[in-house]
């Protein structure tokens, strides 16, 4: 017997839903990688303006090669744009019931969605605030050439930036850590309850490290004395003496 | 004097009428469960206000938690009415509340229309596609460990608790629900179900399939039969991804 | 072509097996059930399903011995050809269920595991954890869903069977059913109707059965002229957990796996059961029945528990009758096999039976009797003629009865794990018989007939919905259940039975003054219940009257006033003489009573008659479990009284 259950024409939603969900997960993971990198680099500010500038310049080598923008677009911007947009679609299908079922997993599920909304807002502000994409809108206060001081100046330009960044970092780190934990289930890496528990501990540890790093960076930029001067020169000095 | 219990019940006269609450009070009996409460109310349906009302409509059949008929929200949490003992419920809160499940269309009072559960099972073709029913001798042996893996899944009684508690199972999405994912995995592991393995994975890869799960893991917490739903979900996640990639490459 | 369709009423094992087999052969089936079929009462079965298998064969077992155990256990009150056919096909049925994906327990090597059940010395029972019935029905439910997806089956779940549609010649041409959500009444024409509507335990108020087991469908068929047979034979299960809404079963498998039944030797010993030393425990089944021990057939176990509690006053508790069923001494691996049933106890009693012995007492469990159904004997094999339209047809042409709803297979007492078998067997076996019947009927079902039947049932429904007397239907049901449980279960006495019959008459009168508490027109469960109450009263009449009239002891029907005194002399010669006397009396009793009771509705005036039983394959012999002079009786019977077993049958 063949199983010809009455099948109606498959809508695009039908056809691409699974793919989209998998891409959503994948882009989430990609962006998580970036965020880890981003937060850890930012934290280098704690060891002084020079090391942060140094890292920024290493990244901006890509710019000299003329591929920074394409690389940024392909590995960061488009993925997160997709993740965010499709994330909103997913958000619309969920119906939280944390009050009736206050189980750990359910609380995390709800926080994952809540943090997503926070991130959406925060990320928009952050991009306007720091990224060159914000330039047309009067933002983009960060200049890679004078990374530490411009970032610090930007952070110190409004008294609410520090708490906003702290909240943004907290939401992002939670979303990332919990996201990795769920992604491991989504892809069928952790299957049994025990492996899922162990993965949970690992994600908590990762989240803790990133959270400390993120808050450290915020503190670093807030306490960095903008007047202190020219970190680019300092880096050059360091590099020279290093040779 | 014997102890009495107050029961607040959310009622609704027909699918499209509004809901309202009524309170009943009755003596607690030894070993009393929620189905007994409903049975007593059916015998003398009088509210605490002394008003004679229509008996509360409800679903029940086996009364021993194997048929799946009597799922409802008890003290806000979905579970089986027949195995919910009054004694334990009163430890949760001083009065008992009974409400119909919210994820399925209401029929009347505590009765809901759960046809969607069975439609999901159709979607994942949860059956063994054997040739016919004439004798064909003894099928292959099965190891005890395979049996031990499969048996817990085969106890799913389609009660709907996991769907009621799942934040992804609602009208906004046509999610098949954790039980159907688990049944698909069951039949994909049973030798008898193997021939339809790839069709089941196709079904799981459709909209409303496995991808709709958001990993809240409420399902496994509320399942009265302790079915390892999240294990099935993770297995389904893996199998469906591999299957989809293979299918893509084979084109 | 409605006349080629079949209506199957009931989605338990029997109904589903029948529907799936019909659908596989291309017949369109309308499947009607009170509840979604997956929730049918069959899910409650825990213990297992019987069939001869390689392991028991190696120990000398055979299909013939399965037949022998079944009819001996049933005190020879069943026609033997259908039983033979069932036992012959049992191994194939287990294989089929295995192919359908039933997760039967396995031996380390991967074969199906088997356990021993009551009434046999062989390990014939295959099982899937402690939820065998659930696993079996799910496998069939899945097949039915498969055929539903193919369009061969249309399901009517939450529908109540109201009546068969009979034409002027009394031939069944369809059924009237009611949607229990909308209360809409529908009339479906068909070539045949199969009733697979299960048992009627609710007549006794509380039992081990599900809430839907009211016998309503059988009663409705009965009122339309279908005969009802052996109604008085109701099995009482020895071990149930007393509860407020249900007497939950503690499966025989608890004893099958080594659970032991006992009471403290001191009445109502207040010590913790664990502190009572073995020497102060009375393992009464083991002491009285050394051969079968705790695994004596159900009727015997029931009676002994009853005797120990009521006559000897050794009940564990003062206010409530119960004995201990003890699995605490079993090894953990064995306890694990019983997890499913032990969980039930723990869940509903709040006590862990792995450490504390369970308290149990007998409860109504199974209806051996049921709608009368025909069979066509195969003269060559002694079994049945395949595909004969008359197999399982009731006395109404085109109306069939299968599963627990029919009266074949279990005689006066059913063996454990034989019912799941009889349900699946009848479902599968009847399908081609029904198909032959509809193949032979070409005549279309006139729409006037269909409409008239619908009109009649609509009127009846409206009349019931309007009942607004002062009697509370639930109270009537409680009274009915109490009387039936007190007087018509374990021990039956004519005086009490006569009172019961009178009481039922009184209830019948009071029923006319019932008030249906719900005026609503949507999902009106009260009307459904009030109608079923009428049916239960009808069933009660058949059961109680049948019991009153049958003056003998047979299987589950135990009337101590008609017990033949067992030989008890210590002097061998006298003992032998007593045994001869015993056998003579037994023979006389059999001549008179080895007959099925047949009830006929006859427009409300229920009439009883008796039908001879076909015992051509296994000649009747005394059932002597536990009788003092058992051996000598058997010897005397063999030498002087027994008919020779026909050669062909062995
Ligand atoms: C607790 C328990 C344990 C048991 N354990 C075992 C065991 O281990 N081994 C064994 O062999 N047997 C066992 N039995 C017996 C066995 O389970 C039953 O005899 C068997 O399941 C009956 O199946 P069935 O298909 O005849 O009917 P059921 O499963 O009772 O189904 C009846 C069907 O008819 C429908 N129906 C009834 N009335 C109407 C109506 N008016 N209109 C429409 N539909 C209607 C119902 O909806 C249902 O679908 C057990 C029984 C009990 C109570
Ligand atoms: C911009 C706004 C964002 C939105 C609206 C959003 C939305 C979501 C949603 C709704 C989910 C849950 C999906 C599911 O479990 O099915 C999710 C998962 C995830 N998100 Fe985001 N997210 C955003 C930003 C981010 C960021 C910044 C990161 C990286 C730090 C990230 C990483 C992840 C990861 C790894 C997952 C897990 C995917 C999975 O379970 O397979 N997301 N996101
Ligand atoms: S998986 Fe559990 S909760 Fe869900 S339907 Fe099955 S038994 Fe009910
Ligand atoms: S794990 Fe998936 S299926 Fe289970 S409750 Fe959460 S979202 Fe629903
Ligand atoms: S009545 Fe069957 S599960 Fe509660």
Coordinates of C-alpha atoms in Angstrom, one line a residue, chain B residues 6 15 18 30 76 94 153 163 166 186 189 196 209 230 234:
Chain B
X6 CA -15.0 24.0 48.1
X15 CA -18.8 26.4 22.2
X18 CA -19.1 32.9 27.4
X30 CA -11.6 8.9 52.0
X76 CA -4.3 26.0 37.3
X94 CA -7.3 25.8 50.2
X153 CA 6.8 5.8 24.4
X163 CA 0.0 20.1 24.4
X166 CA 3.4 23.7 25.7
X186 CA 8.6 5.4 18.4
X189 CA 12.6 2.9 16.0
X196 CA 7.6 4.8 6.7
X209 CA 6.7 19.9 12.7
X230 CA 12.3 15.8 25.3
X234 CA 16.1 15.9 20.5

